[in-house]
Amino acid sequence: MSVNQQAHTGPPYGQPQPGYQGFQQPAYGGQSLPGAPQSQYGAYNGPVPGYQQPVPPQGSLRAPPTSGAPPPASGASHPSGHVAYSQFEHGDVQNGIPASAAPMQRPPASQPFLPGSAPTPVSQMSTFQQYGPPPGSVQQLRNHMAGMTIGSTAASAPPPAGLGYASVPPVSGSVSATGSGLYTPYSASQGPPPPSVSQALPVAQPLFPGQTIPTQRLPAQVPGFTPPPPSTGVGPSSYPPTTGAPRPPAMPGPPLPGQTLAGPPSSQPNHVSSPPPPSTMAGLHPGPPMSGLHGPPPPTHPPQPGYQMQQNGSFGQMRGPQPNYGGAYPGAPNYGSPPGPPPPPKRLDPDSIPSPQLNELPPQQKPRHRIDPDAIPSPIQVIEDDRNNRGSEPFVTGVRGQVPPLVTTNFLVKDQGNASPRYIRCTSYNIPCTSDMAKQSQVPLAAVIKPLATLPPEETLPYLVDHGESGPVRCNRCKAYMCPFMQFIEGGRRFQCCFCSCVTEVPPHYFQHLDHTGKRVDFYDRPELSLGSYEFLATVDYCKNNKFPSPPAFIFMIDVSYNAVKSGLVRLICEELKSLLDYLPREGNMEESAIRVGFVTYNKVLHFYNVKSSLAQPQMMVVSDVADMFVPLLDGFLVNVNESRTVIASLLDQIPEMFADTRETETVFAPVIQAGLEALKAAECAGKLFIFHTSLPVAEAPGKLKNRDDRKLINTDKEKTLFQPQTSFYNNLAKDCVAQGCCVDLFLFPNQYLDVATLGVVPYQTGGSIYKYAYFQLETDQYRFLNDLRRDVQKEVGFDAVMRVRTSTGIRATDFFGAFYMSNTTDVEMAGLDCDKTITVEFKHDDKLSEDSGALLQCALLYTSCAGQRRLRIHNLSLNCCTQLADLYRNCETDTLINYLAKYAYRGVLSSPVKTVRDALINQCAQILACYRKNCASPSSAGQLILPECMKLLPVYLNCVLKSDVLQPGPEVTTDDRAYIRQLVTSMDVAETNVFFYPRLLPLTKADVDSDSLPAAIRNSEERLSKGDIYLLENGLNIFVWVGVNVQQSLIQNLFGVSSFSQISNALSTLPVLENPFSKKVRSVVDMLQGQRSRYMKLIIVKQEDKLEMLFRHFLVEDKSLSGGASYVDFLCHMHKEIRQLLS
């Protein structure tokens, strides 16, 4: 499917969308919020801090136009120091009517779509800027408009939520514009109106000429307006004045009485000159109707020269109705003439265009046709199609270079020689044969590897192979491990390495005869010859200091400063540990865990506890010399849980009492890690520290930190310092921890700035995890914290791990992303690696590849199991190689590509300004798509946007990454939140980044209470929400339950146990357990989602028009964001412009 696009209309992303001074921000129904702007966002966790209204940036502005523009209309004066900027740069033409001086009413900020009710047409206030170069002359403007596809039926779908819509009374009959409202046509004879900041085209979008995007019809008869006469200019008589609607100056709206406007007939397509009469059009035909669309026949209009629909891997066929939406959309014919020559390649810098002030809003624009969001690629549709097409059959891994089903599809894997996609996913399964081809396409070649991934119960865990004292069979030269791709020769006496082609003798104990096909006869009996993933038992040569490791230890280190005690946290942790210690991880058939445990409490000093089983009571030892940390006892610090059960229980009862009256508010941090490290060194074992910490460590000690939080650095070159640790002390400490196999998991409970960027260094580099509970409150947060703690203590984890990725000749691993430490260029070292962590590896060419042999990867992970066994886990994957770019683009995986790009960008912010990182991302994706367009798509008009079938979601997902809090923070996002998210995403797997960047939105009221399945998801846009429904949105960290103002009372009663909307409490952290089908269904949906995620998600109840709704809307990622992020439609147009620029 191809989409044509011209001048763009979104806000530049990089810019806050201003509040209009002097106006209160309206809530959903148009009532102003009391004491606006009271809208609040919450931090990622925890109660919501106040939200300050963004201030439009002051910056370098464009010079005023030079043509004799009339002076600004009354009230439209510019603030001193601001030079007005006209969208059309040279100031010679302007699309719209002169600024009206009459004030106009401000409408509701959003109008949720109610099925069955006709949407009110609204005209869009032009607060948005154009991304690309604006046309600079009348001729260019004509060319610019020539290629727009126009439908002839009127009225758009309801506008997307957001600020800035002016309301217009409804119209009877049909009006020519399908835009978001009534715009007066433009006439070339008009003089330009006063220059204004940001004059962009209204959101009503031009279509892409290769694809017609259907529009919705106006209600047949709405009182209030008569339709304009078909062939005359729209004059004063056309629209009666709106009564009683005060208007701010210079906002779009119907013309006022007394304003005569010349222009082409309003029923004609919007070209500057009138189109030729129908007779000249003979022989031309609109593009074919879109397949899969049903509905009324296309409107009859004299067709203009159009382009055939693209089907060459662009968007694939236009699909029928979206899952879970009523109503199919009518197709519209393909109008639009070829666009003229593109304007000179001069780029507007979206970040330097100031936001409009209230009194500088541009006058009205001409009719434009808004792109129908249902006609651009839908993530929901793609996910649904993949589920239907690939969810029923098992994915058999025997064939080289197969693209697996999407991460959102439930499927079974049968290992027949390649590793399961649960362990490894690649950005492309068919890689270019040469580096030149790879550079040309700009598609990064990367694998996201999750070596210890959890498998569903119906799949087999990797087999453990024991070769005895001789250990695993390996290639003599490159040391690759035996795998299904090794070639046995000379009757089975030698094998040729598939990675480096070296020939190695087969050890006598491993010899086996070959069958007539050259396969060993024991092929199916040996996992390493027939499976993609398996484990070897490692010999003593693979162990530190050539001796087998001891079982690991867990040390629980609890902050007992005033904050931790007062909030009830210390008591909560101690109570939980009593029962949790029975669930320490253990090997499959062991009766009890081999892991030993120890306990430390701390504030400004450290307290160690002797819990030896022979003691009647635990003993406490205090170390106050935190500058030179040592462990005051060896025997009795690390103990077996069963042997010391009574002493441990006694200690956990005493700790909350001992510190109940503490007045100590200061804490240390680095000495706590040093103490744990020393204890593991003394015990000669690896292990994990669980640290529960509440405040910035300001007490005198090594690793002491100062508060350096500074929001003024955002959007400056120094912003990167906010993500960097403030001292190198923790990097050195992390290195020591990795050498010992000491992994750190950090649970943070901050009430203010804590410097996550610095405190997170050790957990990050040791392969640990960070959990953050801002403004921790016992009643609302304990359930989430305890769930996270239980899962963290119980999950599978490997200690003292080293991972190496080998590749066949032609490519090599060059770059690594994730939570680990590297002391050389090849070995990824992790003190601990759990079942949720991924390592992302990028590959580059160092030679040519051949299509025949393909490319191979082998990931080998050496680790100590929780029972103290040294093991090697091996994952193998074979990929195809191609000499045609089309094959590369046919075998890409967008979800994995986005996972890689996000990690690449999130690492980039450590060394480059955020704007540079954002621009690089956009540029790389534009190059990927431009290369496809140039080399793989069949020839077509430049006005068409053509996307590869398997990358058609790249623009929408990339926009989500660009709008994320790390790359574009709203005013409510704290520095700690950004550092936390940055570290979290860096080790996420593909399924987690998928839902994190494009959250899942489910209509709960449409759920079938009798089935076990989830309701069908809908797209992330406010247009999709209905006031009468309840929705659930999840992103892997939070679950929002959004309740519309018109929800039936019976549903509210069934779900919340209260009788009316106003009684629903925002403070709920779990849904009440009520005995009715709807309550049971919703709770089972929530439980199902919680079970799919590695962290327990915080439940947040959001009532429509409530202050928390601002936070909820932040996650409706297809809409414009308050921090200045573009909507999906706008960003798609922007990408199209970037691609055209690269191609020209």
PDB file of C-alpha atoms in Angstrom, residues 154-235:
ATOM      1  CA  ALA A 154     -17.089  15.555   4.107  1.00  0.00           C
ATOM      2  CA  ALA A 155     -16.251  15.600   7.780  1.00  0.00           C
ATOM      3  CA  SER A 156     -13.478  13.817   9.440  1.00  0.00           C
ATOM      4  CA  ALA A 157     -13.261  11.287  12.145  1.00  0.00           C
ATOM      5  CA  PRO A 158     -13.108  12.815  15.595  1.00  0.00           C
ATOM      6  CA  PRO A 159      -9.919  14.723  16.132  1.00  0.00           C
ATOM      7  CA  PRO A 160      -7.114  13.171  18.108  1.00  0.00           C
ATOM      8  CA  ALA A 161      -6.954  14.298  21.660  1.00  0.00           C
ATOM      9  CA  GLY A 162      -4.728  17.111  22.531  1.00  0.00           C
ATOM     10  CA  LEU A 163      -4.629  20.807  22.964  1.00  0.00           C
ATOM     11  CA  GLY A 164      -5.771  23.191  20.386  1.00  0.00           C
ATOM     12  CA  TYR A 165      -9.046  22.556  18.638  1.00  0.00           C
ATOM     13  CA  ALA A 166     -11.473  25.318  17.837  1.00  0.00           C
ATOM     14  CA  SER A 167     -15.062  24.269  17.636  1.00  0.00           C
ATOM     15  CA  VAL A 168     -17.216  24.990  14.622  1.00  0.00           C
ATOM     16  CA  PRO A 169     -20.948  24.477  14.438  1.00  0.00           C
ATOM     17  CA  PRO A 170     -22.033  21.425  12.465  1.00  0.00           C
ATOM     18  CA  VAL A 171     -22.934  21.733   8.832  1.00  0.00           C
ATOM     19  CA  SER A 172     -25.851  20.301   6.960  1.00  0.00           C
ATOM     20  CA  GLY A 173     -25.365  18.733   3.600  1.00  0.00           C
ATOM     21  CA  SER A 174     -21.948  17.831   2.337  1.00  0.00           C
ATOM     22  CA  VAL A 175     -19.006  20.174   2.322  1.00  0.00           C
ATOM     23  CA  SER A 176     -15.948  19.658   0.209  1.00  0.00           C
ATOM     24  CA  ALA A 177     -13.410  19.396   2.947  1.00  0.00           C
ATOM     25  CA  THR A 178     -12.702  16.145   4.672  1.00  0.00           C
ATOM     26  CA  GLY A 179     -10.346  17.863   7.014  1.00  0.00           C
ATOM     27  CA  SER A 180     -10.955  18.314  10.673  1.00  0.00           C
ATOM     28  CA  GLY A 181     -13.436  21.021  10.122  1.00  0.00           C
ATOM     29  CA  LEU A 182     -14.431  23.728   7.706  1.00  0.00           C
ATOM     30  CA  TYR A 183     -11.655  25.684   6.126  1.00  0.00           C
ATOM     31  CA  THR A 184     -12.118  28.431   3.622  1.00  0.00           C
ATOM     32  CA  PRO A 185     -10.483  27.767   0.293  1.00  0.00           C
ATOM     33  CA  TYR A 186      -7.424  29.687  -0.695  1.00  0.00           C
ATOM     34  CA  SER A 187      -7.321  32.099  -3.573  1.00  0.00           C
ATOM     35  CA  ALA A 188      -4.154  33.277  -5.246  1.00  0.00           C
ATOM     36  CA  SER A 189      -5.436  36.844  -5.429  1.00  0.00           C
ATOM     37  CA  GLN A 190      -5.532  37.245  -1.659  1.00  0.00           C
ATOM     38  CA  GLY A 191      -2.785  39.134   0.078  1.00  0.00           C
ATOM     39  CA  PRO A 192      -0.900  37.336   2.778  1.00  0.00           C
ATOM     40  CA  PRO A 193      -2.227  37.693   6.296  1.00  0.00           C
ATOM     41  CA  PRO A 194      -0.069  38.929   9.132  1.00  0.00           C
ATOM     42  CA  PRO A 195       2.983  36.768   9.655  1.00  0.00           C
ATOM     43  CA  SER A 196       2.708  34.424  12.584  1.00  0.00           C
ATOM     44  CA  VAL A 197       4.839  31.992  14.442  1.00  0.00           C
ATOM     45  CA  SER A 198       4.310  28.405  13.279  1.00  0.00           C
ATOM     46  CA  GLN A 199       1.962  28.543  10.395  1.00  0.00           C
ATOM     47  CA  ALA A 200       1.535  24.980   9.452  1.00  0.00           C
ATOM     48  CA  LEU A 201      -1.085  23.132   7.594  1.00  0.00           C
ATOM     49  CA  PRO A 202      -3.878  21.948   9.818  1.00  0.00           C
ATOM     50  CA  VAL A 203      -3.829  18.362  10.903  1.00  0.00           C
ATOM     51  CA  ALA A 204      -6.161  17.497   8.158  1.00  0.00           C
ATOM     52  CA  GLN A 205      -3.549  15.715   6.115  1.00  0.00           C
ATOM     53  CA  PRO A 206      -2.957  15.298   2.453  1.00  0.00           C
ATOM     54  CA  LEU A 207      -3.141  11.716   1.431  1.00  0.00           C
ATOM     55  CA  PHE A 208      -0.409   9.810  -0.181  1.00  0.00           C
ATOM     56  CA  PRO A 209      -1.387   9.503  -3.871  1.00  0.00           C
ATOM     57  CA  GLY A 210      -0.750   5.799  -4.089  1.00  0.00           C
ATOM     58  CA  GLN A 211      -3.298   5.106  -1.473  1.00  0.00           C
ATOM     59  CA  THR A 212      -6.599   6.634  -0.886  1.00  0.00           C
ATOM     60  CA  ILE A 213      -7.567   6.908   2.632  1.00  0.00           C
ATOM     61  CA  PRO A 214     -11.264   6.630   3.248  1.00  0.00           C
ATOM     62  CA  THR A 215     -13.112   9.321   5.090  1.00  0.00           C
ATOM     63  CA  GLN A 216     -16.212   9.293   7.204  1.00  0.00           C
ATOM     64  CA  ARG A 217     -19.392  10.999   6.060  1.00  0.00           C
ATOM     65  CA  LEU A 218     -21.098  13.920   7.703  1.00  0.00           C
ATOM     66  CA  PRO A 219     -24.462  13.321   9.264  1.00  0.00           C
ATOM     67  CA  ALA A 220     -27.114  13.856   6.627  1.00  0.00           C
ATOM     68  CA  GLN A 221     -28.769  16.823   8.243  1.00  0.00           C
ATOM     69  CA  VAL A 222     -27.408  18.895  11.067  1.00  0.00           C
ATOM     70  CA  PRO A 223     -29.283  22.071  11.864  1.00  0.00           C
ATOM     71  CA  GLY A 224     -27.364  25.274  11.859  1.00  0.00           C
ATOM     72  CA  PHE A 225     -25.748  25.699   8.470  1.00  0.00           C
ATOM     73  CA  THR A 226     -26.771  25.655   4.874  1.00  0.00           C
ATOM     74  CA  PRO A 227     -24.314  24.223   2.416  1.00  0.00           C
ATOM     75  CA  PRO A 228     -22.387  26.717   0.316  1.00  0.00           C
ATOM     76  CA  PRO A 229     -23.543  27.082  -3.296  1.00  0.00           C
ATOM     77  CA  PRO A 230     -21.659  24.599  -5.440  1.00  0.00           C
ATOM     78  CA  SER A 231     -19.807  26.888  -7.781  1.00  0.00           C
ATOM     79  CA  THR A 232     -19.448  30.271  -6.161  1.00  0.00           C
ATOM     80  CA  GLY A 233     -16.782  31.494  -3.817  1.00  0.00           C
ATOM     81  CA  VAL A 234     -17.655  31.188  -0.199  1.00  0.00           C
ATOM     82  CA  GLY A 235     -19.151  34.561   0.543  1.00  0.00           C
TER      83      GLY A 235
END
